[in-house]
mmCIF file with all atom_site columns, C-alpha atoms in Angstrom:
data_model
loop_
_atom_site.group_PDB
_atom_site.id
_atom_site.type_symbol
_atom_site.label_atom_id
_atom_site.label_alt_id
_atom_site.label_comp_id
_atom_site.label_asym_id
_atom_site.label_entity_id
_atom_site.label_seq_id
_atom_site.pdbx_PDB_ins_code
_atom_site.Cartn_x
_atom_site.Cartn_y
_atom_site.Cartn_z
_atom_site.occupancy
_atom_site.B_iso_or_equiv
_atom_site.pdbx_formal_charge
_atom_site.auth_seq_id
_atom_site.auth_comp_id
_atom_site.auth_asym_id
_atom_site.auth_atom_id
_atom_site.pdbx_PDB_model_num
ATOM 1   C CA . UNK A 1 1   ? 6.454  18.715  -43.627 1.00 0.00 ? 2   UNK A CA 1
ATOM 2   C CA . UNK A 1 2   ? 8.975  18.372  -46.423 1.00 0.00 ? 3   UNK A CA 1
ATOM 3   C CA . UNK A 1 3   ? 11.027 15.258  -47.065 1.00 0.00 ? 4   UNK A CA 1
ATOM 4   C CA . UNK A 1 4   ? 14.193 16.679  -45.476 1.00 0.00 ? 5   UNK A CA 1
ATOM 5   C CA . UNK A 1 5   ? 12.424 17.497  -42.204 1.00 0.00 ? 6   UNK A CA 1
ATOM 6   C CA . UNK A 1 6   ? 10.853 14.037  -42.140 1.00 0.00 ? 7   UNK A CA 1
ATOM 7   C CA . UNK A 1 7   ? 14.258 12.363  -42.611 1.00 0.00 ? 8   UNK A CA 1
ATOM 8   C CA . UNK A 1 8   ? 15.806 14.590  -39.919 1.00 0.00 ? 9   UNK A CA 1
ATOM 9   C CA . UNK A 1 9   ? 12.993 13.769  -37.477 1.00 0.00 ? 10  UNK A CA 1
ATOM 10  C CA . UNK A 1 10  ? 13.388 10.021  -38.114 1.00 0.00 ? 11  UNK A CA 1
ATOM 11  C CA . UNK A 1 11  ? 17.150 10.290  -37.670 1.00 0.00 ? 12  UNK A CA 1
ATOM 12  C CA . UNK A 1 12  ? 16.632 12.064  -34.373 1.00 0.00 ? 13  UNK A CA 1
ATOM 13  C CA . UNK A 1 13  ? 14.120 9.436   -33.225 1.00 0.00 ? 14  UNK A CA 1
ATOM 14  C CA . UNK A 1 14  ? 16.580 6.690   -34.186 1.00 0.00 ? 15  UNK A CA 1
ATOM 15  C CA . UNK A 1 15  ? 19.417 8.444   -32.320 1.00 0.00 ? 16  UNK A CA 1
ATOM 16  C CA . UNK A 1 16  ? 17.228 8.913   -29.272 1.00 0.00 ? 17  UNK A CA 1
ATOM 17  C CA . UNK A 1 17  ? 16.163 5.280   -29.491 1.00 0.00 ? 18  UNK A CA 1
ATOM 18  C CA . UNK A 1 18  ? 19.789 4.168   -29.358 1.00 0.00 ? 19  UNK A CA 1
ATOM 19  C CA . UNK A 1 19  ? 20.400 6.239   -26.218 1.00 0.00 ? 20  UNK A CA 1
ATOM 20  C CA . UNK A 1 20  ? 17.225 5.087   -24.467 1.00 0.00 ? 21  UNK A CA 1
ATOM 21  C CA . UNK A 1 21  ? 17.800 1.476   -25.510 1.00 0.00 ? 22  UNK A CA 1
ATOM 22  C CA . UNK A 1 22  ? 21.373 1.470   -24.198 1.00 0.00 ? 23  UNK A CA 1
ATOM 23  C CA . UNK A 1 23  ? 20.185 2.865   -20.872 1.00 0.00 ? 24  UNK A CA 1
ATOM 24  C CA . UNK A 1 24  ? 17.299 0.377   -20.675 1.00 0.00 ? 25  UNK A CA 1
ATOM 25  C CA . UNK A 1 25  ? 19.608 -2.517  -21.525 1.00 0.00 ? 26  UNK A CA 1
ATOM 26  C CA . UNK A 1 26  ? 22.087 -1.458  -18.863 1.00 0.00 ? 27  UNK A CA 1
ATOM 27  C CA . UNK A 1 27  ? 19.373 -1.125  -16.224 1.00 0.00 ? 28  UNK A CA 1
ATOM 28  C CA . UNK A 1 28  ? 17.854 -4.485  -17.174 1.00 0.00 ? 29  UNK A CA 1
ATOM 29  C CA . UNK A 1 29  ? 21.284 -6.132  -16.943 1.00 0.00 ? 30  UNK A CA 1
ATOM 30  C CA . UNK A 1 30  ? 21.823 -4.491  -13.547 1.00 0.00 ? 31  UNK A CA 1
ATOM 31  C CA . UNK A 1 31  ? 18.458 -5.787  -12.335 1.00 0.00 ? 32  UNK A CA 1
ATOM 32  C CA . UNK A 1 32  ? 19.206 -9.301  -13.610 1.00 0.00 ? 33  UNK A CA 1
ATOM 33  C CA . UNK A 1 33  ? 22.616 -9.355  -11.917 1.00 0.00 ? 34  UNK A CA 1
ATOM 34  C CA . UNK A 1 34  ? 21.053 -8.085  -8.702  1.00 0.00 ? 35  UNK A CA 1
ATOM 35  C CA . UNK A 1 35  ? 18.355 -10.717 -8.832  1.00 0.00 ? 36  UNK A CA 1
ATOM 36  C CA . UNK A 1 36  ? 21.019 -13.408 -9.059  1.00 0.00 ? 37  UNK A CA 1
ATOM 37  C CA . UNK A 1 37  ? 23.057 -11.763 -6.281  1.00 0.00 ? 38  UNK A CA 1
ATOM 38  C CA . UNK A 1 38  ? 20.061 -11.512 -3.937  1.00 0.00 ? 39  UNK A CA 1
ATOM 39  C CA . UNK A 1 39  ? 19.079 -15.107 -4.661  1.00 0.00 ? 40  UNK A CA 1
ATOM 40  C CA . UNK A 1 40  ? 22.602 -16.374 -3.971  1.00 0.00 ? 41  UNK A CA 1
ATOM 41  C CA . UNK A 1 41  ? 23.392 -14.227 -0.942  1.00 0.00 ? 42  UNK A CA 1
ATOM 42  C CA . UNK A 1 42  ? 19.940 -14.099 0.595   1.00 0.00 ? 43  UNK A CA 1
ATOM 43  C CA . UNK A 1 43  ? 20.303 -17.737 1.567   1.00 0.00 ? 44  UNK A CA 1
ATOM 44  C CA . UNK A 1 44  ? 23.650 -17.022 3.282   1.00 0.00 ? 45  UNK A CA 1
ATOM 45  C CA . UNK A 1 45  ? 22.070 -15.004 6.071   1.00 0.00 ? 46  UNK A CA 1
ATOM 46  C CA . UNK A 1 46  ? 20.161 -16.206 9.103   1.00 0.00 ? 47  UNK A CA 1
ATOM 47  C CA . UNK A 1 47  ? 17.203 -13.916 8.327   1.00 0.00 ? 48  UNK A CA 1
ATOM 48  C CA . UNK A 1 48  ? 14.574 -15.062 5.868   1.00 0.00 ? 49  UNK A CA 1
ATOM 49  C CA . UNK A 1 49  ? 15.105 -13.054 2.693   1.00 0.00 ? 50  UNK A CA 1
ATOM 50  C CA . UNK A 1 50  ? 12.515 -14.837 0.561   1.00 0.00 ? 51  UNK A CA 1
ATOM 51  C CA . UNK A 1 51  ? 10.596 -11.568 0.134   1.00 0.00 ? 52  UNK A CA 1
ATOM 52  C CA . UNK A 1 52  ? 13.748 -9.793  -1.045  1.00 0.00 ? 53  UNK A CA 1
ATOM 53  C CA . UNK A 1 53  ? 14.498 -12.630 -3.462  1.00 0.00 ? 54  UNK A CA 1
ATOM 54  C CA . UNK A 1 54  ? 10.983 -12.394 -4.917  1.00 0.00 ? 55  UNK A CA 1
ATOM 55  C CA . UNK A 1 55  ? 11.088 -8.578  -5.222  1.00 0.00 ? 56  UNK A CA 1
ATOM 56  C CA . UNK A 1 56  ? 14.509 -8.601  -6.869  1.00 0.00 ? 57  UNK A CA 1
ATOM 57  C CA . UNK A 1 57  ? 13.343 -11.262 -9.343  1.00 0.00 ? 58  UNK A CA 1
ATOM 58  C CA . UNK A 1 58  ? 10.186 -9.252  -10.037 1.00 0.00 ? 59  UNK A CA 1
ATOM 59  C CA . UNK A 1 59  ? 12.287 -6.128  -10.649 1.00 0.00 ? 60  UNK A CA 1
ATOM 60  C CA . UNK A 1 60  ? 14.447 -8.067  -13.099 1.00 0.00 ? 61  UNK A CA 1
ATOM 61  C CA . UNK A 1 61  ? 11.337 -9.388  -14.908 1.00 0.00 ? 62  UNK A CA 1
ATOM 62  C CA . UNK A 1 62  ? 9.762  -5.953  -15.254 1.00 0.00 ? 63  UNK A CA 1
ATOM 63  C CA . UNK A 1 63  ? 13.060 -4.473  -16.472 1.00 0.00 ? 64  UNK A CA 1
ATOM 64  C CA . UNK A 1 64  ? 13.318 -7.271  -19.049 1.00 0.00 ? 65  UNK A CA 1
ATOM 65  C CA . UNK A 1 65  ? 9.729  -6.579  -20.129 1.00 0.00 ? 66  UNK A CA 1
ATOM 66  C CA . UNK A 1 66  ? 10.484 -2.882  -20.599 1.00 0.00 ? 67  UNK A CA 1
ATOM 67  C CA . UNK A 1 67  ? 13.519 -3.744  -22.710 1.00 0.00 ? 68  UNK A CA 1
ATOM 68  C CA . UNK A 1 68  ? 11.484 -6.231  -24.767 1.00 0.00 ? 69  UNK A CA 1
ATOM 69  C CA . UNK A 1 69  ? 8.742  -3.674  -25.416 1.00 0.00 ? 70  UNK A CA 1
ATOM 70  C CA . UNK A 1 70  ? 11.326 -1.124  -26.524 1.00 0.00 ? 71  UNK A CA 1
ATOM 71  C CA . UNK A 1 71  ? 12.923 -3.566  -28.954 1.00 0.00 ? 72  UNK A CA 1
ATOM 72  C CA . UNK A 1 72  ? 9.562  -4.619  -30.438 1.00 0.00 ? 73  UNK A CA 1
ATOM 73  C CA . UNK A 1 73  ? 8.228  -1.151  -31.248 1.00 0.00 ? 74  UNK A CA 1
ATOM 74  C CA . UNK A 1 74  ? 8.997  1.559   -33.769 1.00 0.00 ? 75  UNK A CA 1
ATOM 75  C CA . UNK A 1 75  ? 11.287 4.372   -32.578 1.00 0.00 ? 76  UNK A CA 1
ATOM 76  C CA . UNK A 1 76  ? 9.317  6.854   -30.486 1.00 0.00 ? 77  UNK A CA 1
ATOM 77  C CA . UNK A 1 77  ? 11.322 9.038   -28.076 1.00 0.00 ? 78  UNK A CA 1
ATOM 78  C CA . UNK A 1 78  ? 8.478  9.327   -25.561 1.00 0.00 ? 79  UNK A CA 1
ATOM 79  C CA . UNK A 1 79  ? 7.721  5.598   -25.438 1.00 0.00 ? 80  UNK A CA 1
ATOM 80  C CA . UNK A 1 80  ? 11.393 4.629   -25.599 1.00 0.00 ? 81  UNK A CA 1
ATOM 81  C CA . UNK A 1 81  ? 12.247 6.911   -22.689 1.00 0.00 ? 82  UNK A CA 1
ATOM 82  C CA . UNK A 1 82  ? 9.375  5.424   -20.663 1.00 0.00 ? 83  UNK A CA 1
ATOM 83  C CA . UNK A 1 83  ? 10.837 1.959   -21.271 1.00 0.00 ? 84  UNK A CA 1
ATOM 84  C CA . UNK A 1 84  ? 14.246 3.172   -20.074 1.00 0.00 ? 85  UNK A CA 1
ATOM 85  C CA . UNK A 1 85  ? 12.584 4.796   -17.057 1.00 0.00 ? 86  UNK A CA 1
ATOM 86  C CA . UNK A 1 86  ? 10.710 1.594   -16.221 1.00 0.00 ? 87  UNK A CA 1
ATOM 87  C CA . UNK A 1 87  ? 13.861 -0.497  -16.501 1.00 0.00 ? 88  UNK A CA 1
ATOM 88  C CA . UNK A 1 88  ? 15.728 1.932   -14.228 1.00 0.00 ? 89  UNK A CA 1
ATOM 89  C CA . UNK A 1 89  ? 12.901 1.941   -11.668 1.00 0.00 ? 90  UNK A CA 1
ATOM 90  C CA . UNK A 1 90  ? 12.852 -1.852  -11.646 1.00 0.00 ? 91  UNK A CA 1
ATOM 91  C CA . UNK A 1 91  ? 16.625 -1.964  -11.222 1.00 0.00 ? 92  UNK A CA 1
ATOM 92  C CA . UNK A 1 92  ? 16.256 0.439   -8.289  1.00 0.00 ? 93  UNK A CA 1
ATOM 93  C CA . UNK A 1 93  ? 13.777 -1.968  -6.694  1.00 0.00 ? 94  UNK A CA 1
ATOM 94  C CA . UNK A 1 94  ? 16.269 -4.793  -7.150  1.00 0.00 ? 95  UNK A CA 1
ATOM 95  C CA . UNK A 1 95  ? 19.012 -2.582  -5.650  1.00 0.00 ? 96  UNK A CA 1
ATOM 96  C CA . UNK A 1 96  ? 16.895 -1.992  -2.578  1.00 0.00 ? 97  UNK A CA 1
ATOM 97  C CA . UNK A 1 97  ? 16.672 -5.755  -2.167  1.00 0.00 ? 98  UNK A CA 1
ATOM 98  C CA . UNK A 1 98  ? 20.438 -6.017  -2.545  1.00 0.00 ? 99  UNK A CA 1
ATOM 99  C CA . UNK A 1 99  ? 20.779 -3.549  0.294   1.00 0.00 ? 100 UNK A CA 1
ATOM 100 C CA . UNK A 1 100 ? 18.325 -5.580  2.400   1.00 0.00 ? 101 UNK A CA 1
ATOM 101 C CA . UNK A 1 101 ? 20.451 -8.694  1.931   1.00 0.00 ? 102 UNK A CA 1
ATOM 102 C CA . UNK A 1 102 ? 23.726 -6.844  2.589   1.00 0.00 ? 103 UNK A CA 1
ATOM 103 C CA . UNK A 1 103 ? 22.456 -5.091  5.690   1.00 0.00 ? 104 UNK A CA 1
ATOM 104 C CA . UNK A 1 104 ? 24.547 -2.131  6.800   1.00 0.00 ? 105 UNK A CA 1
ATOM 105 C CA . UNK A 1 105 ? 27.274 -2.432  4.171   1.00 0.00 ? 106 UNK A CA 1
ATOM 106 C CA . UNK A 1 106 ? 28.291 1.063   3.062   1.00 0.00 ? 107 UNK A CA 1
ATOM 107 C CA . UNK A 1 107 ? 28.982 0.028   -0.533  1.00 0.00 ? 108 UNK A CA 1
ATOM 108 C CA . UNK A 1 108 ? 25.467 -1.410  -0.792  1.00 0.00 ? 109 UNK A CA 1
ATOM 109 C CA . UNK A 1 109 ? 23.908 1.764   0.581   1.00 0.00 ? 110 UNK A CA 1
ATOM 110 C CA . UNK A 1 110 ? 25.854 3.831   -1.954  1.00 0.00 ? 111 UNK A CA 1
ATOM 111 C CA . UNK A 1 111 ? 24.864 1.469   -4.774  1.00 0.00 ? 112 UNK A CA 1
ATOM 112 C CA . UNK A 1 112 ? 21.222 1.667   -3.774  1.00 0.00 ? 113 UNK A CA 1
ATOM 113 C CA . UNK A 1 113 ? 21.413 5.465   -3.674  1.00 0.00 ? 114 UNK A CA 1
ATOM 114 C CA . UNK A 1 114 ? 23.004 5.512   -7.149  1.00 0.00 ? 115 UNK A CA 1
ATOM 115 C CA . UNK A 1 115 ? 20.269 3.196   -8.477  1.00 0.00 ? 116 UNK A CA 1
ATOM 116 C CA . UNK A 1 116 ? 17.578 5.487   -7.088  1.00 0.00 ? 117 UNK A CA 1
ATOM 117 C CA . UNK A 1 117 ? 19.263 8.492   -8.711  1.00 0.00 ? 118 UNK A CA 1
ATOM 118 C CA . UNK A 1 118 ? 19.410 6.645   -12.048 1.00 0.00 ? 119 UNK A CA 1
ATOM 119 C CA . UNK A 1 119 ? 15.705 5.915   -11.741 1.00 0.00 ? 120 UNK A CA 1
ATOM 120 C CA . UNK A 1 120 ? 14.875 9.519   -10.857 1.00 0.00 ? 121 UNK A CA 1
ATOM 121 C CA . UNK A 1 121 ? 16.912 11.049  -13.673 1.00 0.00 ? 122 UNK A CA 1
ATOM 122 C CA . UNK A 1 122 ? 15.406 8.600   -16.168 1.00 0.00 ? 123 UNK A CA 1
ATOM 123 C CA . UNK A 1 123 ? 11.974 9.620   -14.870 1.00 0.00 ? 124 UNK A CA 1
ATOM 124 C CA . UNK A 1 124 ? 12.710 13.314  -15.379 1.00 0.00 ? 125 UNK A CA 1
ATOM 125 C CA . UNK A 1 125 ? 14.004 12.661  -18.903 1.00 0.00 ? 126 UNK A CA 1
ATOM 126 C CA . UNK A 1 126 ? 10.827 10.715  -19.730 1.00 0.00 ? 127 UNK A CA 1
ATOM 127 C CA . UNK A 1 127 ? 8.560  13.312  -18.122 1.00 0.00 ? 128 UNK A CA 1
ATOM 128 C CA . UNK A 1 128 ? 5.552  14.781  -19.883 1.00 0.00 ? 129 UNK A CA 1
ATOM 129 C CA . UNK A 1 129 ? 7.327  18.080  -20.487 1.00 0.00 ? 130 UNK A CA 1
ATOM 130 C CA . UNK A 1 130 ? 10.314 16.544  -22.303 1.00 0.00 ? 131 UNK A CA 1
ATOM 131 C CA . UNK A 1 131 ? 8.988  13.246  -23.715 1.00 0.00 ? 132 UNK A CA 1
ATOM 132 C CA . UNK A 1 132 ? 12.448 11.713  -23.851 1.00 0.00 ? 133 UNK A CA 1
ATOM 133 C CA . UNK A 1 133 ? 13.740 14.230  -26.388 1.00 0.00 ? 134 UNK A CA 1
ATOM 134 C CA . UNK A 1 134 ? 15.784 16.616  -24.219 1.00 0.00 ? 135 UNK A CA 1
ATOM 135 C CA . UNK A 1 135 ? 19.444 15.863  -24.939 1.00 0.00 ? 136 UNK A CA 1
ATOM 136 C CA . UNK A 1 136 ? 20.730 17.382  -21.701 1.00 0.00 ? 137 UNK A CA 1
ATOM 137 C CA . UNK A 1 137 ? 18.337 15.370  -19.537 1.00 0.00 ? 138 UNK A CA 1
ATOM 138 C CA . UNK A 1 138 ? 19.109 12.217  -21.505 1.00 0.00 ? 139 UNK A CA 1
ATOM 139 C CA . UNK A 1 139 ? 22.839 12.823  -20.967 1.00 0.00 ? 140 UNK A CA 1
ATOM 140 C CA . UNK A 1 140 ? 22.199 13.201  -17.217 1.00 0.00 ? 141 UNK A CA 1
ATOM 141 C CA . UNK A 1 141 ? 20.216 9.956   -17.232 1.00 0.00 ? 142 UNK A CA 1
ATOM 142 C CA . UNK A 1 142 ? 23.010 8.197   -19.152 1.00 0.00 ? 143 UNK A CA 1
ATOM 143 C CA . UNK A 1 143 ? 25.596 9.436   -16.645 1.00 0.00 ? 144 UNK A CA 1
ATOM 144 C CA . UNK A 1 144 ? 23.437 8.385   -13.694 1.00 0.00 ? 145 UNK A CA 1
ATOM 145 C CA . UNK A 1 145 ? 23.030 4.904   -15.195 1.00 0.00 ? 146 UNK A CA 1
ATOM 146 C CA . UNK A 1 146 ? 26.796 4.571   -15.632 1.00 0.00 ? 147 UNK A CA 1
ATOM 147 C CA . UNK A 1 147 ? 27.293 5.683   -12.022 1.00 0.00 ? 148 UNK A CA 1
ATOM 148 C CA . UNK A 1 148 ? 24.719 3.115   -10.866 1.00 0.00 ? 149 UNK A CA 1
ATOM 149 C CA . UNK A 1 149 ? 26.582 0.354   -12.714 1.00 0.00 ? 150 UNK A CA 1
ATOM 150 C CA . UNK A 1 150 ? 29.897 1.432   -11.177 1.00 0.00 ? 151 UNK A CA 1
ATOM 151 C CA . UNK A 1 151 ? 28.370 1.569   -7.690  1.00 0.00 ? 152 UNK A CA 1
ATOM 152 C CA . UNK A 1 152 ? 26.823 -1.889  -8.193  1.00 0.00 ? 153 UNK A CA 1
ATOM 153 C CA . UNK A 1 153 ? 30.249 -3.185  -9.198  1.00 0.00 ? 154 UNK A CA 1
ATOM 154 C CA . UNK A 1 154 ? 31.786 -1.618  -6.079  1.00 0.00 ? 155 UNK A CA 1
ATOM 155 C CA . UNK A 1 155 ? 29.116 -3.317  -3.949  1.00 0.00 ? 156 UNK A CA 1
ATOM 156 C CA . UNK A 1 156 ? 29.921 -6.686  -5.542  1.00 0.00 ? 157 UNK A CA 1
ATOM 157 C CA . UNK A 1 157 ? 26.475 -6.970  -7.116  1.00 0.00 ? 158 UNK A CA 1
ATOM 158 C CA . UNK A 1 158 ? 27.913 -6.958  -10.630 1.00 0.00 ? 159 UNK A CA 1
ATOM 159 C CA . UNK A 1 159 ? 31.174 -8.530  -11.663 1.00 0.00 ? 160 UNK A CA 1
ATOM 160 C CA . UNK A 1 160 ? 32.630 -6.942  -14.813 1.00 0.00 ? 161 UNK A CA 1
ATOM 161 C CA . UNK A 1 161 ? 33.029 -9.455  -17.593 1.00 0.00 ? 162 UNK A CA 1
ATOM 162 C CA . UNK A 1 162 ? 30.562 -11.900 -16.068 1.00 0.00 ? 163 UNK A CA 1
ATOM 163 C CA . UNK A 1 163 ? 27.675 -12.971 -18.283 1.00 0.00 ? 164 UNK A CA 1
ATOM 164 C CA . UNK A 1 164 ? 24.373 -11.271 -17.562 1.00 0.00 ? 165 UNK A CA 1
ATOM 165 C CA . UNK A 1 165 ? 21.858 -13.854 -16.387 1.00 0.00 ? 166 UNK A CA 1
ATOM 166 C CA . UNK A 1 166 ? 18.899 -14.306 -18.685 1.00 0.00 ? 167 UNK A CA 1
ATOM 167 C CA . UNK A 1 167 ? 15.539 -13.276 -17.295 1.00 0.00 ? 168 UNK A CA 1
ATOM 168 C CA . UNK A 1 168 ? 12.232 -14.547 -18.633 1.00 0.00 ? 169 UNK A CA 1
ATOM 169 C CA . UNK A 1 169 ? 9.805  -11.698 -19.221 1.00 0.00 ? 170 UNK A CA 1
ATOM 170 C CA . UNK A 1 170 ? 6.776  -13.776 -18.322 1.00 0.00 ? 171 UNK A CA 1
ATOM 171 C CA . UNK A 1 171 ? 3.342  -12.812 -19.554 1.00 0.00 ? 172 UNK A CA 1
ATOM 172 C CA . UNK A 1 172 ? 2.865  -9.151  -20.342 1.00 0.00 ? 173 UNK A CA 1
ATOM 173 C CA . UNK A 1 173 ? -0.693 -8.469  -19.300 1.00 0.00 ? 174 UNK A CA 1
ATOM 174 C CA . UNK A 1 174 ? -2.634 -5.387  -20.316 1.00 0.00 ? 175 UNK A CA 1
ATOM 175 C CA . UNK A 1 175 ? -2.512 -4.286  -16.678 1.00 0.00 ? 176 UNK A CA 1
ATOM 176 C CA . UNK A 1 176 ? 1.284  -4.434  -16.571 1.00 0.00 ? 177 UNK A CA 1
ATOM 177 C CA . UNK A 1 177 ? 1.540  -2.609  -19.877 1.00 0.00 ? 178 UNK A CA 1
ATOM 178 C CA . UNK A 1 178 ? -0.818 0.117   -18.637 1.00 0.00 ? 179 UNK A CA 1
ATOM 179 C CA . UNK A 1 179 ? 1.161  0.389   -15.402 1.00 0.00 ? 180 UNK A CA 1
ATOM 180 C CA . UNK A 1 180 ? 4.304  0.896   -17.464 1.00 0.00 ? 181 UNK A CA 1
ATOM 181 C CA . UNK A 1 181 ? 2.494  3.605   -19.475 1.00 0.00 ? 182 UNK A CA 1
ATOM 182 C CA . UNK A 1 182 ? 2.972  1.730   -22.742 1.00 0.00 ? 183 UNK A CA 1
#
């Protein structure tokens, strides 16, 4: 490999990192906002939503862990896309808990569906065949993430301009890291 090809490959990895990192950050912020929403609104209902509160908080923690792992490692499109996929999957779990708390609300059902689509498209982009490097799949995943954010705003789970709650990542055990394929 000559020097020019090496520089081009690093530039591509850095560009891909920026895309994956932005998507992971958005999904982690969505999960954190949902965790706060579920915690606040779960107590408003007669049904016991303690399980939903725990699952939403867990989703936010795992999304924060995926984002932390991405920020601590060297650019690697395959690993970076797995982090974005993991953050999106965790945000989808939190969205499901938002729907549990909201019951039959149509906006919540649509937001949950959008979160699942964001998770699925991120999973395809990170798949073994593409390893996070396919620009078209990454663009689809980016668009799905933006749609998930918009749907979460429409459901009232996210309020534009509101600070994203901080989420402690907790201890990252070897088991969790293996589960996340990192």
